[in-house]
Amino acid sequence: TCWSNWFTAAGYRAALSGKTHVNPPRVFDYEHLMTPKAVSEGHDPDFGAVDDFLADCVRKNQNFGLYICSTQPHAPWNKGDPSKYPPDKLQLPPNFVDTPETREAYSRYLAEITYFDGQVGRALDLLDKHGLAGDTMVVVLTEQGSAFPFAKWTCYDAGVTSGMVVRWPGHVNPGGTSDALVEYIDIMPTFCEAAKIRTPGDLDGRSFLGLLKGATGRHKDYAFSLATSRGLNNGPECYGVRSVRGARHRYILNLSPGETFVNWTTLQPWYEQWREKAAAGDKHAAGMVKRYQHRPAEELYDVEKDPWCLDNIMGDPSLKDELATLRRQLAAWMKDQGDKGQATEMAAKDRLWKNARENPGRKN
C-alpha cells in the first residue's frame, strides 16, 4: 500500500498534480489532476485542475491529501527571468569554478528557483480562494540538490539536504526554525498523525509532529542517504555511495573509489571550461575536477564548519571515536535495508529491467 491508500481508507481524497516518479503504477490509486493539455506541455502542476479539485472538495465537504509536484528547478533551466540574476554579479558557491558558462548556467538555475517560488505562491493563493488556508497543513520541500557538481547524484550535504517550510495555522509557530535531523521517509507518518490516519506499524519513517508543534527540539540522531549511478543516463558503470549524517559530522562510503565519476554534469559546456582551466594550471579548478570525479574510499566532514564538504578530515585522530560510531551506524542501517553494498549496486540494472518488463510503456 502507499499514502493514497491510507488516505482514501480514512475518507480523504488523495490527489497529485505534476511530476511523478512512481512504480508500479497499479499501487498508486490517487487522482491524477492533469488535463491532456497540461500533460502535453510537460510535468509541472496543472493549477487549473487543482483549482477544480479544491472547489469540489469544499462543495462536498471532503478532506483531502494533495501533492503538487513541480519539475523545477530541473535542467534545462529554461523558466523564470534570468535577467534578475546578472551573471557577473553572482556570488558562486566555493566548490564552483568561476567561468562565464558557469555563471550563465547558475543565473538560469536561480531564475528557475524563483519560478518554483511562484508556483508555491499559486498553490497558497488557491487555498485562500477556497477558504482552506486556516486549517490546511502545507509542507514545501525543495529538490535533492542541483545538477551542478557536488550536489545531485552525490551524498555531500548539497546533494542530500533539502529545504522544508511548514505552515499550519494554530499548530506551527510562524517564523520558527529547527536544525533537527528529519528524513523524507518521515513526511508521510507526520501527515498521517496530523490527520489522525492509521499507518502500518513497520514504517522506516516516524512522525515529527512533536517537533513541528514545539514539544521537542530533536527528532533523529542520524540521517542516511545513498546514491546509485548504475543504469542512469550518462552515468558510470557503477559508482555507489552510502552516507550517514550525525548532528555535526557526515561520513561517506564510496563503493567504487577507483572509478572515474561521470554523469550529465561532466558533459556540460560549463564543466568543460572547468577542465580547461584545470589543464591551464588553475589550482582551484584542478582541485574541484579531481575531487568531483576521483574520490577516496571514505570521506568525513564537519558539516557545521564545512557545509560544502571541502575538507576531508578522515585523518583527524581526535575524531577516531566519532568515525567508528558513524561507520557502525551506517553498517547497521545497510544491513537493516538489505543493502549488500557493491553486490546491490551491480544488481541495479537487473531491477531496472525487471521493472521495465512489468510496466511496459511506463513514463515518468
Short mmCIF file of C-alpha atoms in Angstrom, two decimals, residues 16-227:
data_model
loop_
_atom_site.label_atom_id
_atom_site.label_comp_id
_atom_site.label_asym_id
_atom_site.label_seq_id
_atom_site.Cartn_x
_atom_site.Cartn_y
_atom_site.Cartn_z
CA LEU A 16 -1.46 14.53 -7.18
CA SER A 17 -0.76 17.12 -9.84
CA GLY A 18 2.52 17.43 -11.70
CA LYS A 19 5.62 15.29 -11.95
CA THR A 20 5.58 11.66 -10.88
CA HIS A 21 8.32 9.08 -10.40
CA VAL A 22 6.34 6.07 -9.15
CA ASN A 23 6.24 2.38 -9.99
CA PRO A 24 4.42 0.10 -10.28
CA PRO A 25 1.52 2.43 -11.18
CA ARG A 26 -1.14 -0.04 -10.02
CA VAL A 27 -0.11 0.61 -6.41
CA PHE A 28 -0.86 4.33 -6.58
CA ASP A 29 -4.59 4.99 -6.70
CA TYR A 30 -4.58 8.78 -6.29
CA GLU A 31 -6.47 11.12 -8.59
CA HIS A 32 -4.01 12.48 -11.15
CA LEU A 33 -5.01 16.12 -11.64
CA MET A 34 -3.64 16.72 -15.12
CA THR A 35 -5.64 17.67 -18.20
CA PRO A 36 -4.42 16.31 -21.57
CA LYS A 37 -3.23 19.82 -22.47
CA ALA A 38 -1.20 20.07 -19.27
CA VAL A 39 0.37 16.65 -19.88
CA SER A 40 1.39 17.69 -23.39
CA GLU A 41 3.11 20.79 -22.00
CA GLY A 42 5.28 18.89 -19.53
CA HIS A 43 5.28 17.62 -15.97
CA ASP A 44 4.54 20.78 -13.99
CA PRO A 45 1.39 21.04 -11.84
CA ASP A 46 -1.92 21.79 -13.56
CA PHE A 47 -3.19 24.60 -11.35
CA GLY A 48 -6.50 24.76 -13.22
CA ALA A 49 -7.16 21.13 -12.31
CA VAL A 50 -6.03 21.80 -8.73
CA ASP A 51 -8.46 24.73 -8.55
CA ASP A 52 -11.33 22.49 -9.69
CA PHE A 53 -10.31 19.76 -7.25
CA LEU A 54 -10.27 22.11 -4.26
CA ALA A 55 -13.60 23.61 -5.26
CA ASP A 56 -15.12 20.13 -5.45
CA CYS A 57 -13.70 19.18 -2.05
CA VAL A 58 -15.24 22.30 -0.50
CA ARG A 59 -18.56 21.71 -2.22
CA LYS A 60 -18.70 18.11 -0.98
CA ASN A 61 -17.17 18.90 2.42
CA GLN A 62 -14.38 16.37 1.85
CA ASN A 63 -10.96 16.32 3.46
CA PHE A 64 -8.04 15.83 1.10
CA GLY A 65 -4.37 14.97 0.81
CA LEU A 66 -2.82 16.70 -2.19
CA TYR A 67 0.67 16.57 -3.69
CA ILE A 68 1.56 19.45 -6.01
CA CYS A 69 4.77 18.34 -7.69
CA SER A 70 6.89 20.78 -9.64
CA THR A 71 9.60 19.82 -12.12
CA GLN A 72 11.56 22.97 -11.21
CA PRO A 73 14.36 23.77 -10.75
CA HIS A 74 15.37 20.92 -13.04
CA ALA A 75 17.61 21.19 -16.10
CA PRO A 76 17.50 22.62 -18.74
CA TRP A 77 16.70 25.68 -16.54
CA ASN A 78 14.56 27.46 -19.11
CA LYS A 79 11.86 29.01 -16.91
CA GLY A 80 11.84 32.23 -14.96
CA ASP A 81 13.63 35.51 -15.61
CA PRO A 82 17.45 35.19 -15.60
CA SER A 83 17.81 38.96 -16.02
CA LYS A 84 17.07 39.23 -12.28
CA TYR A 85 20.35 37.39 -11.68
CA PRO A 86 23.06 39.09 -13.77
CA PRO A 87 25.84 36.52 -14.19
CA ASP A 88 28.65 38.98 -13.46
CA LYS A 89 27.03 39.96 -10.14
CA LEU A 90 26.56 36.46 -8.74
CA GLN A 91 28.48 35.06 -5.78
CA LEU A 92 29.31 31.48 -6.71
CA PRO A 93 29.46 28.66 -4.16
CA PRO A 94 33.03 27.88 -3.06
CA ASN A 95 33.04 24.49 -4.80
CA PHE A 96 32.31 26.07 -8.21
CA VAL A 97 34.92 27.04 -10.77
CA ASP A 98 34.42 30.61 -11.95
CA THR A 99 33.86 30.62 -15.72
CA PRO A 100 31.48 32.58 -17.99
CA GLU A 101 29.45 29.48 -18.89
CA THR A 102 29.15 28.51 -15.22
CA ARG A 103 27.86 31.95 -14.26
CA GLU A 104 25.34 31.94 -17.11
CA ALA A 105 24.05 28.47 -16.14
CA TYR A 106 23.86 29.43 -12.46
CA SER A 107 21.85 32.52 -13.37
CA ARG A 108 19.30 30.38 -15.20
CA TYR A 109 19.19 27.94 -12.28
CA LEU A 110 18.44 30.73 -9.79
CA ALA A 111 15.75 32.10 -12.10
CA GLU A 112 14.08 28.71 -12.10
CA ILE A 113 14.14 28.59 -8.30
CA THR A 114 12.25 31.88 -8.35
CA TYR A 115 9.81 30.34 -10.83
CA PHE A 116 9.27 27.49 -8.35
CA ASP A 117 8.63 30.04 -5.60
CA GLY A 118 5.91 31.47 -7.81
CA GLN A 119 4.32 28.05 -8.11
CA VAL A 120 4.24 27.77 -4.33
CA GLY A 121 2.53 31.16 -4.27
CA ARG A 122 -0.11 29.96 -6.74
CA ALA A 123 -0.87 26.96 -4.53
CA LEU A 124 -1.25 29.16 -1.45
CA ASP A 125 -3.48 31.56 -3.38
CA LEU A 126 -5.80 28.68 -4.27
CA LEU A 127 -6.08 27.68 -0.61
CA ASP A 128 -7.01 31.29 0.18
CA LYS A 129 -9.51 31.38 -2.68
CA HIS A 130 -11.39 28.37 -1.36
CA GLY A 131 -11.20 29.32 2.32
CA LEU A 132 -8.89 26.43 3.18
CA ALA A 133 -5.76 28.22 4.37
CA GLY A 134 -6.71 28.27 8.04
CA ASP A 135 -6.92 24.54 8.59
CA THR A 136 -4.63 23.05 5.93
CA MET A 137 -1.12 21.84 6.69
CA VAL A 138 1.21 22.93 3.89
CA VAL A 139 4.69 21.42 3.52
CA VAL A 140 7.05 22.80 0.87
CA LEU A 141 10.11 20.70 0.04
CA THR A 142 12.98 21.66 -2.23
CA GLU A 143 14.72 19.29 -4.62
CA GLN A 144 17.51 16.95 -3.56
CA GLY A 145 20.24 19.18 -4.91
CA SER A 146 21.11 20.97 -8.14
CA ALA A 147 22.75 19.27 -11.12
CA PHE A 148 25.93 21.26 -10.53
CA PRO A 149 28.92 19.30 -9.17
CA PHE A 150 28.93 18.05 -5.57
CA ALA A 151 25.12 18.13 -5.33
CA LYS A 152 22.63 15.90 -7.16
CA TRP A 153 23.94 12.34 -7.70
CA THR A 154 26.20 12.67 -4.65
CA CYS A 155 25.85 12.29 -0.88
CA TYR A 156 27.50 15.57 0.05
CA ASP A 157 25.32 17.93 2.07
CA ALA A 158 24.45 19.95 -1.04
CA GLY A 159 23.20 16.77 -2.64
CA VAL A 160 21.02 15.30 0.10
CA THR A 161 19.97 18.27 2.21
CA SER A 162 16.57 19.71 1.28
CA GLY A 163 14.83 22.82 2.45
CA MET A 164 11.50 22.38 4.21
CA VAL A 165 8.94 25.03 5.13
CA VAL A 166 5.78 24.09 7.03
CA ARG A 167 2.66 26.22 7.54
CA TRP A 168 -0.15 25.03 9.76
CA PRO A 169 -2.05 27.88 11.45
CA GLY A 170 -2.64 27.30 15.13
CA HIS A 171 -0.18 24.41 15.30
CA VAL A 172 3.18 25.51 13.89
CA ASN A 173 4.86 28.65 15.21
CA PRO A 174 5.22 31.16 12.32
CA GLY A 175 8.85 32.09 11.74
CA GLY A 176 10.22 29.24 13.82
CA THR A 177 13.30 27.31 12.68
CA SER A 178 14.91 23.99 13.56
CA ASP A 179 18.16 22.20 12.81
CA ALA A 180 16.77 18.80 13.83
CA LEU A 181 17.53 15.86 11.52
CA VAL A 182 14.48 14.79 9.52
CA GLU A 183 14.30 12.42 6.54
CA TYR A 184 11.90 12.26 3.58
CA ILE A 185 10.54 8.98 4.90
CA ASP A 186 9.28 10.89 7.95
CA ILE A 187 6.97 13.13 5.92
CA MET A 188 4.09 10.70 5.40
CA PRO A 189 3.95 9.46 9.02
CA THR A 190 3.79 13.12 10.05
CA PHE A 191 0.90 13.83 7.67
CA CYS A 192 -0.92 10.75 8.93
CA GLU A 193 -0.52 11.62 12.59
CA ALA A 194 -1.72 15.17 11.93
CA ALA A 195 -4.76 13.81 10.05
CA LYS A 196 -5.33 11.00 12.59
CA ILE A 197 -4.82 8.34 9.93
CA ARG A 198 -3.52 4.93 10.95
CA THR A 199 -0.42 3.64 9.18
CA PRO A 200 1.27 0.23 9.09
CA GLY A 201 3.48 -0.42 12.09
CA ASP A 202 6.59 -1.35 10.11
CA LEU A 203 7.41 2.01 8.51
CA ASP A 204 11.04 3.15 8.47
CA GLY A 205 9.99 6.76 8.94
CA ARG A 206 8.38 8.26 12.01
CA SER A 207 6.32 11.35 12.62
CA PHE A 208 7.98 14.63 13.60
CA LEU A 209 4.70 16.30 14.55
CA GLY A 210 6.04 16.97 18.05
CA LEU A 211 8.96 18.85 16.52
CA LEU A 212 6.60 20.98 14.41
CA LYS A 213 4.44 21.81 17.42
CA GLY A 214 7.44 22.75 19.54
CA ALA A 215 7.12 19.89 22.00
CA THR A 216 10.70 18.81 21.27
CA GLY A 217 13.77 20.19 19.56
CA ARG A 218 15.14 16.85 18.34
CA HIS A 219 13.94 14.11 16.04
CA LYS A 220 16.64 11.68 14.89
CA ASP A 221 20.26 11.21 15.86
CA TYR A 222 21.27 10.07 12.36
CA ALA A 223 20.06 10.53 8.79
CA PHE A 224 21.05 8.14 6.00
CA SER A 225 21.40 8.56 2.26
CA LEU A 226 22.64 6.75 -0.81
CA ALA A 227 23.37 7.35 -4.48
#
